[in-house]
PDB file of C-alpha atoms in Angstrom:
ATOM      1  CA  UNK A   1     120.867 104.535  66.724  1.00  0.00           C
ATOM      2  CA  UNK A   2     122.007 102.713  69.621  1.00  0.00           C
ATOM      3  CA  UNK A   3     122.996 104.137  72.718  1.00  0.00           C
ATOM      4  CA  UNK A   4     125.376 102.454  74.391  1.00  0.00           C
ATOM      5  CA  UNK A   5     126.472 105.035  77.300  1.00  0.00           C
ATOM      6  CA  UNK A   6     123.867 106.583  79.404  1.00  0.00           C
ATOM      7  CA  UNK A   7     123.235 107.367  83.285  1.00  0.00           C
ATOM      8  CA  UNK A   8     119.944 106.612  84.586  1.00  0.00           C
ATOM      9  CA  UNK A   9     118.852 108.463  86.897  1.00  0.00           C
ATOM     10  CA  UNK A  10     115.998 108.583  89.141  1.00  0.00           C
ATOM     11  CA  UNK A  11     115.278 111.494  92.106  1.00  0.00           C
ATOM     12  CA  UNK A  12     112.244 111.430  94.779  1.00  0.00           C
ATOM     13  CA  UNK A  13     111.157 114.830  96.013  1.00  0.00           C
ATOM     14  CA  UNK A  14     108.913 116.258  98.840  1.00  0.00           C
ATOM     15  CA  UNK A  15     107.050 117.626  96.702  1.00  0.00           C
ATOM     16  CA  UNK A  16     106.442 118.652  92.491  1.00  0.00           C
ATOM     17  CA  UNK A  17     107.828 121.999  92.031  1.00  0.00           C
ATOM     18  CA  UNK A  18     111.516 122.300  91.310  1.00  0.00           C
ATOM     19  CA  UNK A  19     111.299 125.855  93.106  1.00  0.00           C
ATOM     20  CA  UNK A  20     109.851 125.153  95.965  1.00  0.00           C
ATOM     21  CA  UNK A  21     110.321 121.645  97.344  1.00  0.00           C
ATOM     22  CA  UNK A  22     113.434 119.047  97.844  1.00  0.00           C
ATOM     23  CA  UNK A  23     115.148 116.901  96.115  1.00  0.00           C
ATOM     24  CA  UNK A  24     115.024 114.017  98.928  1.00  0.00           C
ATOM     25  CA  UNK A  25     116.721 111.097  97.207  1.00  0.00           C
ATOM     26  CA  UNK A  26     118.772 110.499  94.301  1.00  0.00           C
ATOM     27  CA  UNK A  27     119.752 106.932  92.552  1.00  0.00           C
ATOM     28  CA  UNK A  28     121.427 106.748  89.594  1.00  0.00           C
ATOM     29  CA  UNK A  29     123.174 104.056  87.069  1.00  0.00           C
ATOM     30  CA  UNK A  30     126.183 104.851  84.611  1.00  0.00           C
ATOM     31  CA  UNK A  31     126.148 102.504  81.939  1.00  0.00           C
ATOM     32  CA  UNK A  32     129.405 102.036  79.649  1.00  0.00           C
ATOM     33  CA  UNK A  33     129.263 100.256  76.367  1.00  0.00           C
ATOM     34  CA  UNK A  34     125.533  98.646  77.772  1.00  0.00           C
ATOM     35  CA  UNK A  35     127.387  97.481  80.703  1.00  0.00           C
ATOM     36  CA  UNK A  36     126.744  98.876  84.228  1.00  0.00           C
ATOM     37  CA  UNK A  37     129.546 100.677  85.124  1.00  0.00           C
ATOM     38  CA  UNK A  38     128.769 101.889  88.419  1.00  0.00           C
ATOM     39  CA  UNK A  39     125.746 102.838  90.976  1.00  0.00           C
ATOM     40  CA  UNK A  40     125.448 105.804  92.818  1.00  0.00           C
ATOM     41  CA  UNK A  41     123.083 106.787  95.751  1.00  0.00           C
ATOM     42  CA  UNK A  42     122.587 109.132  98.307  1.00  0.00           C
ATOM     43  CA  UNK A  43     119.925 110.358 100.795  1.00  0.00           C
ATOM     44  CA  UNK A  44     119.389 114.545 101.353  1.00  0.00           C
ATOM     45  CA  UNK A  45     118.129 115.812 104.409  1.00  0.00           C
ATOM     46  CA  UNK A  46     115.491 117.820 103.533  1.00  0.00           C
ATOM     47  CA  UNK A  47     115.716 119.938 106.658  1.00  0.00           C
ATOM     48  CA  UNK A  48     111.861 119.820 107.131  1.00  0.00           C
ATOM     49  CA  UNK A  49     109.198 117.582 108.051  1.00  0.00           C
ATOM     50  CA  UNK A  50     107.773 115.065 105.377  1.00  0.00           C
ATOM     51  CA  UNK A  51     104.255 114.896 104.624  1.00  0.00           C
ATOM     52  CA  UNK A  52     102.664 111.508 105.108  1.00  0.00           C
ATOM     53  CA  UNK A  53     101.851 111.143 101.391  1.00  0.00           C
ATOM     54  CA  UNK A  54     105.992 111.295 100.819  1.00  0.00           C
ATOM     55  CA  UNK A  55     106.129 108.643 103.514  1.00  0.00           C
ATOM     56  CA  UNK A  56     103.447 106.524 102.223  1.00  0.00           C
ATOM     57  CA  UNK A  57     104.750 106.442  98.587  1.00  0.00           C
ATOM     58  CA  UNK A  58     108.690 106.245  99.559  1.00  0.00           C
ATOM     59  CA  UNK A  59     109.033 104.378 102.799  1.00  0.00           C
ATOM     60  CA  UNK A  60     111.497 107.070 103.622  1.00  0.00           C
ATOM     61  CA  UNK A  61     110.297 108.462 107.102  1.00  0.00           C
ATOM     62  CA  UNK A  62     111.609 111.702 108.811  1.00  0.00           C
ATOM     63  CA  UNK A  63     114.727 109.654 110.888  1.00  0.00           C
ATOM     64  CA  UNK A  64     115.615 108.352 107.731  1.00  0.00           C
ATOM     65  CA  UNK A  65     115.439 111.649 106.102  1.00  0.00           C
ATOM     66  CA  UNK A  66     117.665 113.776 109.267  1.00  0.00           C
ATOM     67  CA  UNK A  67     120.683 110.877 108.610  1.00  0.00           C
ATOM     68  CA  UNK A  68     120.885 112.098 105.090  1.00  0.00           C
ATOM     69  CA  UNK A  69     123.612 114.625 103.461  1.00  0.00           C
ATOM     70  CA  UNK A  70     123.487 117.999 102.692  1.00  0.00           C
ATOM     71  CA  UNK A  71     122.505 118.801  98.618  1.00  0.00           C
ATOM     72  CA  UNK A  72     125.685 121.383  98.811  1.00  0.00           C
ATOM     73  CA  UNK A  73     127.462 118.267  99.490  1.00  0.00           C
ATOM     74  CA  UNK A  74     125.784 116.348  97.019  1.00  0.00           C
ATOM     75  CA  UNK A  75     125.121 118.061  94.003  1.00  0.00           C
ATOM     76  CA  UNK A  76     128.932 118.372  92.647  1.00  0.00           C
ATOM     77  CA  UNK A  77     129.276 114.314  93.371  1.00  0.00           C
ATOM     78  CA  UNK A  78     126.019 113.537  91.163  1.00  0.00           C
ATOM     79  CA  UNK A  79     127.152 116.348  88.478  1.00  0.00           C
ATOM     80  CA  UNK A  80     130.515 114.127  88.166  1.00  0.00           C
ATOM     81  CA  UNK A  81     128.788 110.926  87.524  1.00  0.00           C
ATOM     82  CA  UNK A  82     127.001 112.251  85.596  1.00  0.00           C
ATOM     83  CA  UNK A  83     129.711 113.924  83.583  1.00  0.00           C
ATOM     84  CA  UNK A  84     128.278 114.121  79.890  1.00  0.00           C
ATOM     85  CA  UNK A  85     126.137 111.200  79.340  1.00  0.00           C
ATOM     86  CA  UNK A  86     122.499 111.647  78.121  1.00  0.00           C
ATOM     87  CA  UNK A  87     120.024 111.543  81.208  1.00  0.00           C
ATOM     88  CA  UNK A  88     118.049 108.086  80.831  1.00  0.00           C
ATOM     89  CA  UNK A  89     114.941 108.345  82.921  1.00  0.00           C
ATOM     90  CA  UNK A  90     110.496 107.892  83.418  1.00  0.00           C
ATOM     91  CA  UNK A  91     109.477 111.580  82.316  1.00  0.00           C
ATOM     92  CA  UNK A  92     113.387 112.287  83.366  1.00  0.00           C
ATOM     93  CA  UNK A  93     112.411 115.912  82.178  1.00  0.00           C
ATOM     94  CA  UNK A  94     110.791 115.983  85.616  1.00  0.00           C
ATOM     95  CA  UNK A  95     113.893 114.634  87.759  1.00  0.00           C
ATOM     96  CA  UNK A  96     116.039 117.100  85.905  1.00  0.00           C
ATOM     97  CA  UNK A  97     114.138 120.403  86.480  1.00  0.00           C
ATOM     98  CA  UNK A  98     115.113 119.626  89.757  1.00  0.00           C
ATOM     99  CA  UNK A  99     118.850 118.852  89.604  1.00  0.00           C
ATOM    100  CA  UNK A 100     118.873 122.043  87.364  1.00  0.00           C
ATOM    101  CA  UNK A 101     117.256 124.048  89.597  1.00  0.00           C
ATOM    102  CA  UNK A 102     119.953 122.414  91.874  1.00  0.00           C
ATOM    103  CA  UNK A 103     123.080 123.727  89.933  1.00  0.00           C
ATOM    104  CA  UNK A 104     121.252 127.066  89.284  1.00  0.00           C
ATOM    105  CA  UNK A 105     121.152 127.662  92.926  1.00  0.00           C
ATOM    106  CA  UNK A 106     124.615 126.765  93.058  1.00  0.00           C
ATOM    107  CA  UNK A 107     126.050 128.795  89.899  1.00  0.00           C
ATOM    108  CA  UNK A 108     126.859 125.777  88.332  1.00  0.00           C
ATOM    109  CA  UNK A 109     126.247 124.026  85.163  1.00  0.00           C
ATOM    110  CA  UNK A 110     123.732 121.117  84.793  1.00  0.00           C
ATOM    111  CA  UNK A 111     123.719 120.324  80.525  1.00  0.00           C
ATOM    112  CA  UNK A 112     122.216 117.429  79.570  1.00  0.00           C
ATOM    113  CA  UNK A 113     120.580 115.485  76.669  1.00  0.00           C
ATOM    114  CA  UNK A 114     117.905 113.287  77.629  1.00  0.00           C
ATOM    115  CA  UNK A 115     116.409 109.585  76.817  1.00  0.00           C
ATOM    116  CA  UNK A 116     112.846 109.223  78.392  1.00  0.00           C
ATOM    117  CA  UNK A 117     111.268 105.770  78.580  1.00  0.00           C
ATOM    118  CA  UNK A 118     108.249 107.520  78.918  1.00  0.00           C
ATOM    119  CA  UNK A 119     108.410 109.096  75.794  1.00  0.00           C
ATOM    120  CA  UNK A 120     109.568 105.614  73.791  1.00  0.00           C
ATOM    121  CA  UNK A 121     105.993 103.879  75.492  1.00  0.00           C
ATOM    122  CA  UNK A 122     103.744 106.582  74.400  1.00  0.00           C
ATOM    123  CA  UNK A 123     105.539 106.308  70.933  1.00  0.00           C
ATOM    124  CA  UNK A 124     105.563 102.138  70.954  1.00  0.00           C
ATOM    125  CA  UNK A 125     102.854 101.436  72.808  1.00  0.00           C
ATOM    126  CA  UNK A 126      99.299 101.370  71.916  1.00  0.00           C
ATOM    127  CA  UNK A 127      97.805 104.782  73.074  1.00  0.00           C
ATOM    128  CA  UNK A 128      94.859 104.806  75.851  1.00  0.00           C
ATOM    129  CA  UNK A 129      97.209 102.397  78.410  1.00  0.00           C
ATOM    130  CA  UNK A 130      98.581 103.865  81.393  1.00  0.00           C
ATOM    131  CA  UNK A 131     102.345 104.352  81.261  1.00  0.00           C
ATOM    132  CA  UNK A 132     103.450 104.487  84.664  1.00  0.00           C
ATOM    133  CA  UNK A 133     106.818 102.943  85.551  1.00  0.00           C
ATOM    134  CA  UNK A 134     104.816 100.580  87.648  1.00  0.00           C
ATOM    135  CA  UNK A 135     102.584  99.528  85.452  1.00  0.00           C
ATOM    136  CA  UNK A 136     105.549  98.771  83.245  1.00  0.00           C
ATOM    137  CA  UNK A 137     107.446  97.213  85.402  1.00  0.00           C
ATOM    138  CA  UNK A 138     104.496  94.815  85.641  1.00  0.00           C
ATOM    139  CA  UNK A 139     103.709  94.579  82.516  1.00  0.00           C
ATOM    140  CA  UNK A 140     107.173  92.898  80.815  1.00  0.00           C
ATOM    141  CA  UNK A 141     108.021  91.287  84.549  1.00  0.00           C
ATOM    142  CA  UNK A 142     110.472  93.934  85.864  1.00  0.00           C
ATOM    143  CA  UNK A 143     111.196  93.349  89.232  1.00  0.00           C
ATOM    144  CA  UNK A 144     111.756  96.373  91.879  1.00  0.00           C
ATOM    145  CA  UNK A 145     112.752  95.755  95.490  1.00  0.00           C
ATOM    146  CA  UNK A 146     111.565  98.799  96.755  1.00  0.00           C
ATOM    147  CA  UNK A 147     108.709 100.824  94.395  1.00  0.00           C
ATOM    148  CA  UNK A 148     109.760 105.087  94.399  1.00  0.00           C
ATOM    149  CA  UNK A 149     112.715 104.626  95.741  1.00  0.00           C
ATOM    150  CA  UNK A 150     115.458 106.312  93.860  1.00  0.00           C
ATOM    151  CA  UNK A 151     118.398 103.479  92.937  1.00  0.00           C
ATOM    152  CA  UNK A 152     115.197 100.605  92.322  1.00  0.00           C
ATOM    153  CA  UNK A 153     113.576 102.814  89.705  1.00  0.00           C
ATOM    154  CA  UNK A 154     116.749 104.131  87.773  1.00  0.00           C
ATOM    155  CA  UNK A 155     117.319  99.979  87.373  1.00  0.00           C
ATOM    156  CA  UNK A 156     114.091  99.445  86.220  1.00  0.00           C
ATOM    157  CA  UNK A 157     114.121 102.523  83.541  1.00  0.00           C
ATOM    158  CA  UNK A 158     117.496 100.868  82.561  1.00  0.00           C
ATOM    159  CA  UNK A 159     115.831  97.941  82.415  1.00  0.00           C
ATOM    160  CA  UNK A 160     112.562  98.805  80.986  1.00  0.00           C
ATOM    161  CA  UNK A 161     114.976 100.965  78.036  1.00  0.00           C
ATOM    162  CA  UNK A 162     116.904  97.652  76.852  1.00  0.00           C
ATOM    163  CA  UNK A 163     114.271  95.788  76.914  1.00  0.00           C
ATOM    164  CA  UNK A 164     112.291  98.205  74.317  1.00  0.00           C
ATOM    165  CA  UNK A 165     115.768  98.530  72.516  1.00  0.00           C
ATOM    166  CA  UNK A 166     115.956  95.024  72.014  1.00  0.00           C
ATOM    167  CA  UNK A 167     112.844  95.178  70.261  1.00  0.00           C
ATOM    168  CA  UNK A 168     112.026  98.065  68.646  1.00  0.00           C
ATOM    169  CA  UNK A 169     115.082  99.953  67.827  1.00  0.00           C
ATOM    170  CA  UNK A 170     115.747  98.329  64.718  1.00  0.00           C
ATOM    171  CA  UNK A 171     112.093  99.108  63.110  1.00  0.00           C
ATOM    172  CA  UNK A 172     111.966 102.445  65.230  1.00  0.00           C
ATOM    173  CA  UNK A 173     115.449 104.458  65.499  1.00  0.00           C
ATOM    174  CA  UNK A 174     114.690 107.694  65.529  1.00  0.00           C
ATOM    175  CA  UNK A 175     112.751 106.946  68.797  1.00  0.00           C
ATOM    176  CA  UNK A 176     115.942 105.976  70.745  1.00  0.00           C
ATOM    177  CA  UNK A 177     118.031 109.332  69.690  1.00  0.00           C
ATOM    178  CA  UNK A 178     118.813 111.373  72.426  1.00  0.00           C
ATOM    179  CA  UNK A 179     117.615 114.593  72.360  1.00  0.00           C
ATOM    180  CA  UNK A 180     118.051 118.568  74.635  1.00  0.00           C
ATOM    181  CA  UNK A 181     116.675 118.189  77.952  1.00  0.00           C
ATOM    182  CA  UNK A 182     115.336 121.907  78.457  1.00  0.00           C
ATOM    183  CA  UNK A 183     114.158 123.538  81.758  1.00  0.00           C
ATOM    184  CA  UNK A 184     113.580 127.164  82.252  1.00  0.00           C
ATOM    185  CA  UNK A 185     114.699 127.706  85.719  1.00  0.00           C
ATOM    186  CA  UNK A 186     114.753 130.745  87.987  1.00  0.00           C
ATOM    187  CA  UNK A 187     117.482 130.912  90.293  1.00  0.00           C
ATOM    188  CA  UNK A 188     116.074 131.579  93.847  1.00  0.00           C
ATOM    189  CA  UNK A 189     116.648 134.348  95.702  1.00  0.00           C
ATOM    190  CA  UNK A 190     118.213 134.487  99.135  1.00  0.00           C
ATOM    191  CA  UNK A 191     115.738 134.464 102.270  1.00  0.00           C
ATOM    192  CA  UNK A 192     115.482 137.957 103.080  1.00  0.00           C
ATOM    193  CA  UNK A 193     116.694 139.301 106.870  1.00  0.00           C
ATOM    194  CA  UNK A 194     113.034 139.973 108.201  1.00  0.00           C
ATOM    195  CA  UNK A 195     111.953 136.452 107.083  1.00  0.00           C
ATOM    196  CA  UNK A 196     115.122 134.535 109.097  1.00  0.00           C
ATOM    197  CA  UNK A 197     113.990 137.035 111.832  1.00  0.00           C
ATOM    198  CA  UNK A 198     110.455 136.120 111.982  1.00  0.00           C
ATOM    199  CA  UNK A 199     111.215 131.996 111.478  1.00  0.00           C
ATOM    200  CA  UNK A 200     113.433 132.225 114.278  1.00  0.00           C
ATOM    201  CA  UNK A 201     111.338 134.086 116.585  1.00  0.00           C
ATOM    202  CA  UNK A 202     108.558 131.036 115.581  1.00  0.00           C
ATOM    203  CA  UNK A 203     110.881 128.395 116.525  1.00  0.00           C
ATOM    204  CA  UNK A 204     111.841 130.192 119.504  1.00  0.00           C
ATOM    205  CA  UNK A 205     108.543 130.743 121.150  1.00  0.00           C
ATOM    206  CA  UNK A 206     107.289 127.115 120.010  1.00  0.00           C
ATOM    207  CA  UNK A 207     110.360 125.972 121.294  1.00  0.00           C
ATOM    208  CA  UNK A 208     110.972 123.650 118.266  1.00  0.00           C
ATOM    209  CA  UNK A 209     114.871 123.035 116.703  1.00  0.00           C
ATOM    210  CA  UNK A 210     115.237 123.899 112.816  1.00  0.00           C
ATOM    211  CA  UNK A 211     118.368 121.977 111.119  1.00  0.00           C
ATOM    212  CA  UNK A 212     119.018 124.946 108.667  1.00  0.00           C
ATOM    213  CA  UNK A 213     121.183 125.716 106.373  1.00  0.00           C
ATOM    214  CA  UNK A 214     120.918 129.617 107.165  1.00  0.00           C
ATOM    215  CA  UNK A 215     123.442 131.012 105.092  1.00  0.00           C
ATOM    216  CA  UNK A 216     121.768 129.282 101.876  1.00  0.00           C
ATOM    217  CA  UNK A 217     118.493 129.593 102.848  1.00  0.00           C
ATOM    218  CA  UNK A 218     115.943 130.413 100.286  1.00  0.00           C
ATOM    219  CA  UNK A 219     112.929 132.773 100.192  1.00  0.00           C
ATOM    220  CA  UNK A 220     111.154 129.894  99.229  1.00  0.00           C
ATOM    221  CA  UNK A 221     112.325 127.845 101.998  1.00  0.00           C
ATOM    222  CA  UNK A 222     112.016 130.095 104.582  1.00  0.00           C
ATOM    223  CA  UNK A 223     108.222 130.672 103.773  1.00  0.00           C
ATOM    224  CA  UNK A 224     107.572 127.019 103.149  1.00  0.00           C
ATOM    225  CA  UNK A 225     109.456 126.622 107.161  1.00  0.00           C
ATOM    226  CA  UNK A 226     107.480 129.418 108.424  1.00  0.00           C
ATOM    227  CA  UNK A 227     104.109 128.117 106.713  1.00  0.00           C
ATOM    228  CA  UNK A 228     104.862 124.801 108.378  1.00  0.00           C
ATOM    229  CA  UNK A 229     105.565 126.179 111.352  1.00  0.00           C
ATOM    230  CA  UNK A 230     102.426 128.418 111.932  1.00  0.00           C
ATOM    231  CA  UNK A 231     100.003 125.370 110.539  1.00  0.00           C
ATOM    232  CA  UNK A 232     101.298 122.798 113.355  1.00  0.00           C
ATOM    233  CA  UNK A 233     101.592 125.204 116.197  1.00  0.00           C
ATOM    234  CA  UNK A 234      99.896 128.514 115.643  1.00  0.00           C
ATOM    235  CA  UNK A 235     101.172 132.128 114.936  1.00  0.00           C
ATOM    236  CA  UNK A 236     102.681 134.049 117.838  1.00  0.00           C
ATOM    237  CA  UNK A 237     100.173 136.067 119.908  1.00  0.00           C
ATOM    238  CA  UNK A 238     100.534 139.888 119.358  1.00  0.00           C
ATOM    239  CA  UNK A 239     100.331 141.667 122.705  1.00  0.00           C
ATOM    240  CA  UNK A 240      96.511 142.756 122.203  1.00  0.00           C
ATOM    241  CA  UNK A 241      95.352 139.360 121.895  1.00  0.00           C
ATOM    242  CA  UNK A 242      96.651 138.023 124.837  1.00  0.00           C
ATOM    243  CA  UNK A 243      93.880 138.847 127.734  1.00  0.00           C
TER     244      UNK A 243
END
């Protein structure tokens, strides 16, 4: 069965839970009758400080991060390219947990089928080898400008998928059939009164500026902020321990 419209789509994160950390970057490819139809791209600002292991793997540092766009913003542009094509990504279960957790948040509908080169390697390849899109992307001599960097690796799943098409699909159909992409997510509560209270007194007395999103601020969020805030510069003195 070959598919011959798709959107792959790759996000980067802050982090691996859908609940609790960001979608940071998103890069996707609509493909039309195996033809690239059109690209899409966008950085979200995260509206928090990125841990050096996000900077190390992406390249994407914290100025880069405050110039991007606002997921509200976002989301409804990414859920029109995306339309209803199958999802074509590396473990793209992964990338769309988040973007469901996304429309969740939102009250909005994310339904998608999914194609996951992952999947198709473990199936085609011999088992034991290490599957990573890099080592991939090495192995048949797919070339990435930029390694975990959202646009780069939706290309090279693209890639990587017509290039085990072209191979395999006629000896091994049933592994190129799209199938339900299901994630169980739990729509996140709003941050409560006492914990807006308590991060804003934090900020205050530490004098430091949060670029929030109050009025769709998370419980999740707002304890990840305040967590952040006491580890960096300490909890606020209560009255008896200041001698």
């Amino acid at each position: 069965m070959i598919i011959e419209d798709y959107v792959a789509i790759d996000l980067e994160m802050t982090g691996l839970n859908a609940r609790r950390d960001c979608i940071l970057e998103i890069g996707a490819v609509r493909v039309k009758h195996k033809k690239t139809e059109a690209t899409y791209q966008a950085m979200i600002h995260p509206h928090l400080e990125l841990s050096e292991e996000v900077i190390g793997l992406t390249g994407i540092t914290n100025e880069m991060a405050a110039r991007g766009r606002e997921l509200d913003e976002v989301f409804p542009e990414i859920a029109a390219f995306c339309a209803d094509f199958p999802l074509l990504g590396h473990n793209v279960i992964f990338d769309y947990g988040f973007l469901k957790q996304a429309a969740l948040n939102r009250n909005q509908e994310f339904e998608h089928q999914g194609i996951d080169t992952l999947k198709i390697a473990e199936k085609l390849l011999p088992p034991g080898e290490k599957k990573t899109l890099a080592i991939l992307c090495d192995r048949y001599g797919i070339r990435r400008e930029r390694q975990h960097r959202a646009l780069d690796d939706a290309l090279a799943a693209m890639e990587l998928y017509e290039l085990f098409e072209s191979q395999y699909e006629a000896q091994y159909p049933e592994v190129f059939v799209p199938y339900p992409l299901i994630y169980k997510a739990k729509k996140q509560s709003p941050a409560t009164g006492r914990q807006i209270g308590h991060l804003r007194e934090l900020a205050e007395y530490h004098n430091v500026v949060l670029n929030l999103n109050w009025e769709t601020l998370t419980k999740n969020e707002a304890s990840r902020q305040i967590d952040r805030l006491i580890a960096r510069y300490g909890r606020i003195p209560k009255p008896e321990d200041i001698t």
